[in-house]
Coordinates of C-alpha atoms in Angstrom, one line a residue:
M19 CA 31.5 -31.5 -6.6
L20 CA 29.7 -28.5 -8.0
V21 CA 25.9 -28.1 -7.8
K22 CA 23.4 -25.3 -8.2
T23 CA 20.3 -24.4 -6.3
Y24 CA 17.9 -21.5 -7.0
G25 CA 16.5 -18.9 -4.8
A26 CA 15.3 -15.2 -5.3
A27 CA 16.1 -11.7 -4.1
V28 CA 13.5 -9.0 -3.8
H29 CA 14.1 -5.8 -5.7
G30 CA 11.4 -3.3 -5.1
I31 CA 8.2 -5.4 -5.2
D32 CA 9.6 -7.8 -7.8
A33 CA 11.9 -10.8 -7.5
I34 CA 15.2 -11.6 -9.2
I35 CA 16.4 -15.2 -9.5
V36 CA 19.5 -16.0 -7.5
T37 CA 21.7 -18.9 -8.6
I38 CA 23.5 -20.5 -5.7
E39 CA 26.6 -22.4 -6.8
V40 CA 28.1 -24.6 -4.2
S41 CA 31.5 -26.3 -4.5
V42 CA 32.8 -28.8 -1.9
D43 CA 36.4 -29.8 -2.5
R44 CA 39.6 -30.8 -0.6
G45 CA 40.7 -28.5 2.2
I46 CA 39.0 -26.9 5.1
G47 CA 37.0 -23.6 5.1
F48 CA 33.7 -21.9 4.4
T49 CA 33.4 -19.0 2.0
I50 CA 30.4 -17.2 0.6
V51 CA 30.8 -14.7 -2.2
G52 CA 28.4 -12.7 -4.3
L53 CA 27.7 -9.6 -2.1
P54 CA 26.2 -11.5 0.9
D55 CA 25.2 -9.3 3.9
A56 CA 26.0 -10.3 7.5
A57 CA 22.8 -12.4 7.9
V58 CA 23.7 -14.5 4.8
R59 CA 27.3 -14.9 6.0
E60 CA 26.0 -16.1 9.4
S61 CA 24.1 -18.9 7.7
N62 CA 27.1 -21.1 8.2
E63 CA 26.4 -21.6 11.9
R64 CA 22.7 -22.0 11.5
I65 CA 23.1 -24.6 8.7
R66 CA 25.8 -26.5 10.5
T67 CA 23.7 -26.8 13.7
A68 CA 20.5 -27.6 12.0
L69 CA 22.0 -30.4 10.0
K70 CA 23.7 -31.8 13.1
H71 CA 20.5 -31.6 15.1
N72 CA 18.7 -33.7 12.4
D73 CA 21.6 -36.2 12.1
Y74 CA 23.0 -35.1 8.8
P75 CA 26.7 -34.5 8.3
F76 CA 28.2 -31.1 7.5
P77 CA 31.1 -31.5 5.1
R78 CA 34.5 -31.4 6.8
R79 CA 36.0 -30.0 3.6
N80 CA 36.4 -26.7 1.8
V81 CA 33.0 -25.2 1.0
V82 CA 32.8 -22.3 -1.5
I83 CA 29.5 -20.7 -2.4
N84 CA 28.8 -18.1 -5.1
M85 CA 25.5 -16.3 -5.2
A86 CA 24.9 -15.0 -8.7
P87 CA 24.3 -12.4 -10.0
A88 CA 27.3 -11.2 -8.0
D89 CA 26.5 -7.4 -8.4
I90 CA 23.2 -7.6 -6.5
K91 CA 23.4 -7.6 -2.7
K92 CA 21.9 -10.7 -1.0
E93 CA 20.1 -9.8 2.2
G94 CA 18.4 -11.7 5.0
S95 CA 18.3 -15.2 6.3
A96 CA 15.9 -16.6 3.8
Y97 CA 18.8 -18.2 1.8
D98 CA 19.5 -20.7 4.6
L99 CA 17.5 -23.6 3.1
P100 CA 18.8 -23.4 -0.5
L101 CA 22.4 -23.0 0.9
A102 CA 21.9 -26.1 3.1
I103 CA 20.4 -28.2 0.3
G104 CA 23.3 -27.1 -2.0
I105 CA 25.9 -28.1 0.5
M106 CA 24.3 -31.5 1.1
A107 CA 24.1 -32.1 -2.7
A108 CA 27.7 -30.9 -3.3
D109 CA 28.9 -33.2 -0.6
E110 CA 27.1 -36.1 -2.4
N111 CA 24.7 -36.7 0.5
L112 CA 21.8 -35.7 -1.7
P113 CA 20.8 -36.4 -5.4
S114 CA 21.2 -33.2 -7.4
E115 CA 19.2 -34.2 -10.5
M116 CA 16.0 -32.4 -9.5
L117 CA 17.4 -29.3 -8.0
D118 CA 17.2 -27.2 -11.1
K119 CA 13.4 -27.7 -11.2
Y120 CA 12.6 -26.0 -7.9
M121 CA 13.1 -22.6 -6.3
I122 CA 13.9 -23.0 -2.7
M123 CA 13.7 -20.4 0.1
G124 CA 13.5 -20.5 3.9
E125 CA 15.2 -19.4 7.1
L126 CA 16.5 -22.2 9.4
S127 CA 16.3 -22.3 13.1
L128 CA 18.9 -24.3 15.0
D129 CA 16.6 -27.3 15.3
G130 CA 16.1 -27.4 11.5
S131 CA 12.6 -26.0 11.5
L132 CA 11.7 -23.4 9.0
L133 CA 10.7 -19.8 9.8
P134 CA 8.6 -17.4 7.6
I135 CA 10.2 -15.3 4.9
R136 CA 9.3 -12.0 3.2
G137 CA 8.4 -11.6 -0.4
A138 CA 7.0 -15.1 -1.0
L139 CA 4.4 -13.9 -3.5
P140 CA 6.8 -12.0 -5.9
M141 CA 9.2 -14.9 -5.7
A142 CA 6.5 -17.3 -6.7
I143 CA 5.5 -15.1 -9.6
E144 CA 9.1 -15.0 -10.8
A145 CA 9.4 -18.8 -10.4
R146 CA 6.3 -19.3 -12.6
R147 CA 7.6 -16.8 -15.2
L148 CA 10.9 -18.7 -15.5
G149 CA 9.3 -22.1 -15.8
Y150 CA 10.2 -23.7 -12.5
K151 CA 8.1 -26.8 -11.7
G152 CA 7.7 -25.9 -8.0
F153 CA 8.6 -23.6 -5.1
I154 CA 9.7 -25.0 -1.7
L155 CA 9.3 -22.7 1.2
P156 CA 8.1 -22.5 4.8
T157 CA 4.5 -23.7 5.5
A158 CA 3.7 -20.2 7.0
N159 CA 4.2 -18.7 3.5
A160 CA 2.7 -21.5 1.4
S161 CA -0.9 -20.1 1.1
E162 CA 0.5 -16.7 0.0
A163 CA 2.7 -18.2 -2.7
A164 CA 0.0 -20.7 -3.8
V165 CA -2.1 -17.8 -5.1
V166 CA 0.1 -18.1 -8.2
N167 CA -1.4 -20.7 -10.5
N168 CA 0.6 -23.2 -12.7
L169 CA 3.2 -23.6 -10.0
E170 CA 3.5 -26.4 -7.5
V171 CA 4.0 -24.8 -4.1
Y172 CA 5.2 -27.0 -1.3
G173 CA 5.1 -25.8 2.3
V174 CA 7.5 -27.6 4.6
D175 CA 8.1 -27.4 8.4
N176 CA 11.6 -28.9 8.7
I177 CA 14.7 -29.3 6.6
T178 CA 14.4 -33.1 7.0
Q179 CA 11.2 -33.0 4.8
V180 CA 13.1 -31.3 2.0
I181 CA 16.1 -33.6 2.2
R182 CA 13.8 -36.7 2.2
F183 CA 11.8 -35.2 -0.8
F184 CA 14.9 -34.9 -3.0
K185 CA 16.1 -38.3 -1.9
G186 CA 12.7 -39.7 -3.0
E187 CA 11.9 -40.9 0.5
E188 CA 8.9 -38.6 1.1
T189 CA 6.2 -37.1 -1.0
L190 CA 5.2 -33.5 -0.5
T191 CA 1.7 -32.3 -1.0
P192 CA 1.3 -29.1 -2.9
T193 CA -0.7 -26.3 -1.4
M194 CA -3.8 -25.5 -3.5
V195 CA -5.5 -22.2 -3.6
N196 CA -8.2 -21.3 -6.1
T197 CA -7.4 -17.7 -6.5
R198 CA -10.5 -16.5 -8.2
E199 CA -12.8 -18.6 -6.0
E200 CA -11.1 -17.4 -2.8
F201 CA -11.2 -13.8 -3.9
A202 CA -14.9 -14.0 -5.0
K203 CA -16.2 -15.5 -1.8
A204 CA -14.1 -13.4 0.5
S205 CA -16.5 -11.4 2.6
E206 CA -15.3 -7.9 3.5
H207 CA -16.2 -7.3 7.1
Y208 CA -15.8 -3.9 8.5
D209 CA -15.7 -3.0 12.2
F210 CA -17.1 0.5 11.4
D211 CA -20.2 1.6 9.5
F212 CA -21.6 4.9 8.5
S213 CA -25.0 3.9 10.0
E214 CA -23.3 4.6 13.4
V215 CA -22.7 8.3 12.5
K216 CA -25.3 10.7 13.7
G217 CA -25.7 13.9 11.7
Q218 CA -22.8 15.2 9.7
E219 CA -24.7 14.8 6.4
N220 CA -22.7 17.3 4.6
V221 CA -19.4 15.7 5.6
K222 CA -20.7 12.2 4.7
R223 CA -21.7 13.6 1.3
A224 CA -18.2 15.0 0.8
L225 CA -16.6 11.6 1.8
E226 CA -18.9 9.9 -0.7
V227 CA -17.7 12.2 -3.5
A228 CA -14.1 11.6 -2.4
C229 CA -14.5 7.8 -2.5
A230 CA -16.4 7.9 -5.8
G231 CA -13.6 9.8 -7.6
G232 CA -10.6 8.7 -5.5
H233 CA -10.0 12.3 -4.3
N234 CA -7.8 13.4 -1.5
V235 CA -9.7 15.0 1.4
I236 CA -8.9 17.0 4.6
L237 CA -11.3 17.3 7.5
I238 CA -10.9 20.4 9.7
G239 CA -12.9 20.7 12.9
S240 CA -12.8 21.1 16.6
P241 CA -11.7 18.3 19.0
G242 CA -14.5 15.8 19.4
S243 CA -16.4 16.8 16.2
G244 CA -15.9 13.3 14.7
K245 CA -13.0 13.7 12.2
S246 CA -11.2 10.4 13.1
M247 CA -14.5 8.6 13.5
L248 CA -15.6 9.5 9.9
A249 CA -12.1 8.7 8.4
K250 CA -12.1 5.2 9.9
R251 CA -15.3 4.4 8.2
L252 CA -14.1 5.3 4.7
P253 CA -12.9 1.8 3.7
S254 CA -16.5 0.6 4.2
I255 CA -17.7 2.7 1.2
L256 CA -14.7 2.2 -1.1
P257 CA -15.2 -0.1 -4.1
P258 CA -13.9 -3.7 -3.5
L259 CA -10.4 -4.5 -4.8
S260 CA -10.2 -6.0 -8.3
L261 CA -8.2 -9.2 -8.6
Q262 CA -5.2 -7.3 -10.2
E263 CA -5.3 -4.7 -7.4
A264 CA -5.4 -7.4 -4.8
L265 CA -2.4 -9.1 -6.2
E266 CA -0.4 -5.9 -6.4
T267 CA -1.4 -4.9 -2.9
T268 CA -0.5 -8.3 -1.5
K269 CA 2.9 -8.2 -3.2
I270 CA 3.7 -4.9 -1.4
H271 CA 2.7 -6.2 2.0
S272 CA 4.5 -9.5 1.3
V273 CA 7.8 -7.7 0.7
A274 CA 7.2 -5.5 3.8
G275 CA 6.5 -8.6 5.9
T276 CA 3.1 -7.2 7.1
L277 CA 0.9 -10.1 5.8
Q278 CA -0.7 -12.2 8.5
R279 CA 0.5 -15.8 8.9
G280 CA -1.3 -18.1 6.5
A281 CA -2.8 -15.2 4.5
T282 CA -3.6 -15.6 0.8
L283 CA -4.8 -12.5 -1.0
M284 CA -5.7 -9.2 0.6
T285 CA -9.3 -8.6 -0.1
C286 CA -9.9 -5.4 1.9
R287 CA -8.4 -2.0 0.9
P288 CA -5.5 -1.1 3.2
F289 CA -6.0 1.7 5.8
R290 CA -2.7 3.1 7.1
S291 CA -2.6 5.6 9.9
P292 CA 1.0 6.4 10.9
H293 CA 1.8 8.4 14.0
H294 CA 2.8 12.1 13.5
T295 CA 6.4 11.3 14.7
I296 CA 7.1 9.2 11.6
S297 CA 10.3 9.8 9.7
P298 CA 10.5 10.7 6.0
V299 CA 12.1 7.3 5.2
A300 CA 9.4 5.4 7.1
L301 CA 6.7 7.3 5.1
V302 CA 8.1 7.0 1.6
G303 CA 10.3 3.9 1.9
G304 CA 14.0 3.1 1.5
G305 CA 16.5 2.6 4.3
T306 CA 19.7 0.5 4.5
N307 CA 17.7 -2.6 3.5
P308 CA 15.0 -1.0 1.2
T309 CA 11.4 -1.6 2.2
P310 CA 8.1 0.0 1.2
G311 CA 7.0 3.0 3.2
E312 CA 3.6 3.8 4.5
I313 CA 2.5 5.5 1.3
S314 CA 3.2 2.2 -0.6
L315 CA 1.6 0.1 2.1
A316 CA -1.5 2.3 1.5
H317 CA -1.4 1.6 -2.2
N318 CA -4.9 1.0 -3.5
G319 CA -6.3 2.1 -0.2
I320 CA -6.2 5.0 2.3
L321 CA -3.4 6.9 4.0
F322 CA -4.9 8.7 7.0
L323 CA -2.8 11.5 8.6
D324 CA -4.4 12.5 11.9
E325 CA -3.5 15.9 13.3
L326 CA -1.8 16.9 10.0
P327 CA 0.0 20.1 11.3
E328 CA 1.8 18.0 14.0
F329 CA 3.7 16.1 11.3
N330 CA 7.2 17.2 10.5
R331 CA 7.1 19.6 7.6
Q332 CA 9.8 17.7 5.7
V333 CA 7.7 14.5 6.1
L334 CA 4.7 16.2 4.5
E335 CA 6.7 17.8 1.7
V336 CA 8.1 14.4 0.5
M337 CA 4.5 13.4 -0.3
R338 CA 4.0 16.1 -2.9
Q339 CA 5.6 14.2 -5.8
P340 CA 4.0 10.8 -5.0
L341 CA 0.6 12.4 -4.8
E342 CA 1.0 13.6 -8.4
D343 CA 2.9 10.6 -9.9
R344 CA 1.3 7.9 -7.8
R345 CA 4.6 6.2 -7.4
I346 CA 7.8 6.8 -5.5
T347 CA 11.3 6.3 -6.7
I348 CA 14.0 5.7 -4.0
S349 CA 17.4 6.7 -5.5
R350 CA 20.5 6.0 -3.5
A351 CA 24.2 5.7 -4.4
K352 CA 24.0 1.9 -4.7
Y353 CA 20.4 1.3 -5.8
S354 CA 17.3 2.8 -7.3
I355 CA 13.9 1.3 -6.5
E356 CA 10.4 2.2 -7.5
Y357 CA 7.4 1.5 -5.4
P358 CA 3.7 2.1 -6.4
A359 CA 2.0 4.7 -4.2
S360 CA -1.5 5.2 -5.6
F361 CA -3.3 6.0 -2.4
M362 CA -6.2 8.2 -1.3
L363 CA -4.9 10.8 1.2
V364 CA -7.3 11.6 4.1
A365 CA -6.1 14.1 6.6
S366 CA -7.6 15.7 9.7
M367 CA -6.6 18.8 11.7
N368 CA -7.9 21.2 14.3
P369 CA -8.7 24.7 13.0
C370 CA -6.2 26.4 15.4
P371 CA -3.8 25.5 18.2
C372 CA -6.5 25.6 20.9
G373 CA -8.9 23.8 18.6
Y374 CA -12.0 26.1 18.8
Y375 CA -11.5 28.8 16.1
T376 CA -14.7 27.8 14.2
H377 CA -16.6 26.2 17.1
P378 CA -20.2 27.5 17.3
T379 CA -20.3 27.9 21.1
K380 CA -16.8 27.7 22.6
R381 CA -14.5 30.7 22.4
C382 CA -11.1 30.5 20.7
I383 CA -8.3 31.7 23.0
C384 CA -5.6 31.9 20.3
Q385 CA -3.6 35.1 19.9
P386 CA -3.9 37.2 16.7
G387 CA -1.9 35.5 13.9
Q388 CA -1.8 32.2 15.6
V389 CA -4.5 30.7 13.4
Q390 CA -2.7 31.6 10.2
R391 CA 0.7 30.4 11.6
Y392 CA -0.9 27.1 12.5
L393 CA -2.3 26.7 9.0
N394 CA 1.1 27.7 7.5
K395 CA 2.5 24.5 8.9
I396 CA 0.9 22.9 5.8
S397 CA 2.4 24.3 2.6
G398 CA 0.2 25.8 -0.1
P399 CA 1.4 23.3 -2.7
L400 CA 0.4 20.4 -0.5
L401 CA -2.9 21.9 0.4
D402 CA -3.6 22.5 -3.3
R403 CA -3.1 18.7 -3.9
I404 CA -6.0 18.0 -1.6
D405 CA -9.2 18.0 -3.7
I406 CA -11.8 18.3 -1.0
Q407 CA -11.4 20.5 2.1
I408 CA -14.4 20.2 4.3
E409 CA -15.2 21.7 7.7
V410 CA -16.6 19.4 10.4
Q411 CA -18.8 21.0 12.9
P412 CA -19.8 19.4 16.3
V413 CA -22.9 17.2 16.2
Q414 CA -26.0 18.9 17.6
F415 CA -27.8 17.2 20.5
D416 CA -30.9 16.6 18.5
D417 CA -28.9 14.7 15.9
M418 CA -26.9 12.8 18.5
S419 CA -30.0 11.7 20.4
S420 CA -32.0 10.8 17.3
T421 CA -33.2 7.2 17.0
A422 CA -33.8 7.5 13.3
P423 CA -31.6 5.0 11.3
A424 CA -28.8 6.6 9.4
E425 CA -27.8 5.5 5.9
S426 CA -25.5 2.4 6.0
S427 CA -22.2 2.0 4.4
S428 CA -23.5 -0.6 2.0
E429 CA -26.1 1.9 0.6
I430 CA -23.4 4.6 0.1
R431 CA -21.1 2.0 -1.4
R432 CA -23.5 1.0 -4.1
R433 CA -23.6 4.6 -5.4
V434 CA -19.8 4.8 -5.2
I435 CA -19.4 1.6 -7.2
A436 CA -21.9 2.8 -9.8
A437 CA -19.9 6.0 -10.2
R438 CA -16.6 4.1 -10.4
E439 CA -18.1 1.8 -13.1
I440 CA -18.9 4.9 -15.2
Q441 CA -15.3 6.1 -14.8
Q442 CA -13.8 2.7 -15.7
E443 CA -15.8 2.7 -18.9
R444 CA -14.8 6.4 -19.6
F445 CA -11.0 5.7 -19.1
K446 CA -10.8 2.2 -20.6
H447 CA -8.5 3.4 -23.4
D448 CA -6.4 5.6 -21.1
T449 CA -3.5 3.6 -19.6
G450 CA -3.0 4.1 -15.8
V451 CA -6.2 6.2 -15.3
H452 CA -8.9 4.5 -13.4
C453 CA -10.8 7.3 -11.6
N454 CA -11.4 11.0 -12.0
A455 CA -8.7 12.0 -9.5
Q456 CA -6.1 10.6 -11.9
M457 CA -7.2 12.7 -14.9
N458 CA -4.5 14.8 -16.5
T459 CA -5.1 18.2 -18.2
R460 CA -6.0 16.6 -21.5
L461 CA -8.6 14.4 -19.9
I462 CA -10.0 17.2 -17.9
K463 CA -10.6 19.3 -21.0
K464 CA -12.2 16.3 -22.7
Y465 CA -14.5 15.1 -19.9
A466 CA -14.8 17.7 -17.2
M467 CA -15.3 21.1 -18.8
P468 CA -18.7 22.5 -17.6
E469 CA -21.4 24.4 -19.4
A470 CA -21.2 28.2 -19.7
A471 CA -23.1 28.9 -16.5
G472 CA -20.8 26.6 -14.5
L473 CA -17.7 28.1 -16.1
A474 CA -18.8 31.6 -15.1
R475 CA -19.5 30.5 -11.6
L476 CA -16.0 28.9 -11.4
K477 CA -14.3 32.1 -12.7
D478 CA -16.1 34.2 -10.2
A479 CA -15.1 31.9 -7.3
M480 CA -11.5 31.7 -8.3
E481 CA -11.1 35.4 -8.5
R482 CA -12.8 36.0 -5.1
L483 CA -11.0 33.2 -3.3
S484 CA -7.6 33.7 -5.0
M485 CA -7.4 30.0 -5.9
S486 CA -4.4 28.6 -7.8
A487 CA -4.4 26.9 -11.2
R488 CA -4.0 23.5 -9.5
A489 CA -7.2 24.3 -7.5
Y490 CA -8.9 24.9 -10.8
D491 CA -8.1 21.4 -12.0
R492 CA -9.1 19.9 -8.7
I493 CA -12.5 21.6 -8.8
L494 CA -13.2 20.3 -12.3
K495 CA -12.2 16.8 -11.2
V496 CA -14.5 16.8 -8.2
A497 CA -17.3 18.3 -10.3
R498 CA -16.9 15.5 -12.8
T499 CA -17.3 13.0 -9.9
I500 CA -20.4 14.7 -8.6
A501 CA -21.9 14.5 -12.1
D502 CA -21.1 10.8 -12.2
L503 CA -22.9 10.3 -8.9
A504 CA -25.9 12.1 -10.4
G505 CA -25.7 10.0 -13.6
S506 CA -25.1 13.2 -15.7
D507 CA -23.0 13.1 -18.9
T508 CA -22.4 16.9 -18.6
V509 CA -20.9 18.8 -15.8
L510 CA -23.7 21.2 -14.8
D511 CA -23.7 24.5 -12.9
A512 CA -24.9 22.8 -9.7
H513 CA -22.0 20.3 -9.8
I514 CA -19.5 23.2 -10.1
G515 CA -21.1 24.9 -7.2
E516 CA -20.9 21.9 -4.9
A517 CA -17.3 21.3 -5.9
I518 CA -16.4 24.9 -5.1
A519 CA -18.1 24.5 -1.7
Y520 CA -15.6 21.7 -1.0
R521 CA -12.7 24.3 -1.4
N522 CA -14.0 26.7 1.2
L523 CA -11.0 26.0 3.5
D524 CA -8.5 27.4 1.0
R525 CA -5.9 29.6 2.5
S526 CA -7.3 33.0 1.5
S527 CA -10.8 32.2 2.8
W528 CA -10.1 30.2 5.9
G529 CA -12.4 31.2 8.9
Q530 CA -14.6 33.5 6.7
T531 CA -18.2 33.0 5.9
F532 CA -19.0 33.4 2.2
S533 CA -21.6 32.2 -0.3
I534 CA -21.3 31.0 -3.9
P535 CA -23.7 33.0 -6.1

């Protein structure tokens, strides 16, 4: 007998329907075709043992399985459950009338219990799009898939429940999640708050500007000056995720398998901090079994690179294109996958190998030329793509010992949200542009050109500091954000001056003291 069950394969962050055709006929054998990988081919033993353990017979006949479309590789053990149900139905031990109404996915353990799978959310979205009545999957993934409305999601713990469901002997209760209600009432709790930061007012202001416009930022300072401490508090002042951003972010983490058990929607912006020994593939994604990299896991959030010069130069250079395009395309001989990568890059570094080149009291012991060689580990094109370059000085004792309350993250966040709302209204007719950092040349000319005095100040600074054309665009974008924080429709001279001050770590001026007239 020939029957069909339906599962899904993840391609990028989207799912593709997989039709599993099972034929049980005379003879002896077990064959799977349709580009299955080793994990899929090994399902034979898992299915056989799981059925036997639950007192269901495995057919002693020839079993042939085709997984269509046959030109897409089927990877992983999540096909165990639909394969097992198809085999039971093809052997006439299970009614097949309802199988075409449900998508089925799940990994079997030898005792028949179901283990979690990856990519449940994009699979559920595809199941709803194609009009399936329901989606049967492990209980651990049910809340994640139930985020999709107009689809019955059934979480099951054991293959016996699924078999009894299709036989009409047991009723499964769908998992219900009110997406908008859950998202609206989700309280974002942060372990770190800017109220705990003493001093560093100029740095906190720079980080506020960065979050308000979605700008990349690098913090340069001596060891112990607070660079990592400040970076870890950035998520607490970023605007909350919109529902669409939350769905997209959750899809990426679902595919990567980084969602917590029983999670629904991600309501906090991701903060990723990979170690400096990370490989290029781990950073941008790909691999034998393609998975999202750190830049995609940081989508709609922050990618924090601590001790930037310690990263392999090749690793840093592969970020140049995603920083501009806000997506990464992984092209290999057998596949091409696109992952979103719209993240805010936050980096930190010491000013020199010994760490004390710009320290106000400690003496730098680096040899002549070492400071420049240290900075040369970061290429000029990558440094140009960082909008805000700010120096972090050690906190003075008076600031450190002060008992006066510092401004909290919630207060800063209100100003950031107000600035973002201005930008959303400004760019509502520009597809793919949501904040000032995403402006292209046309939008910069339209919204960010300063008045005459500001333009003259910018010209003078660029000539004296030997800035690039890309730095010119970055300054105008940052100035536009500063104007938004001030509630100004026009980019004024003062806004340009502050934006230029955030470029005082450019290559030609590093370590020098200068003033903006």
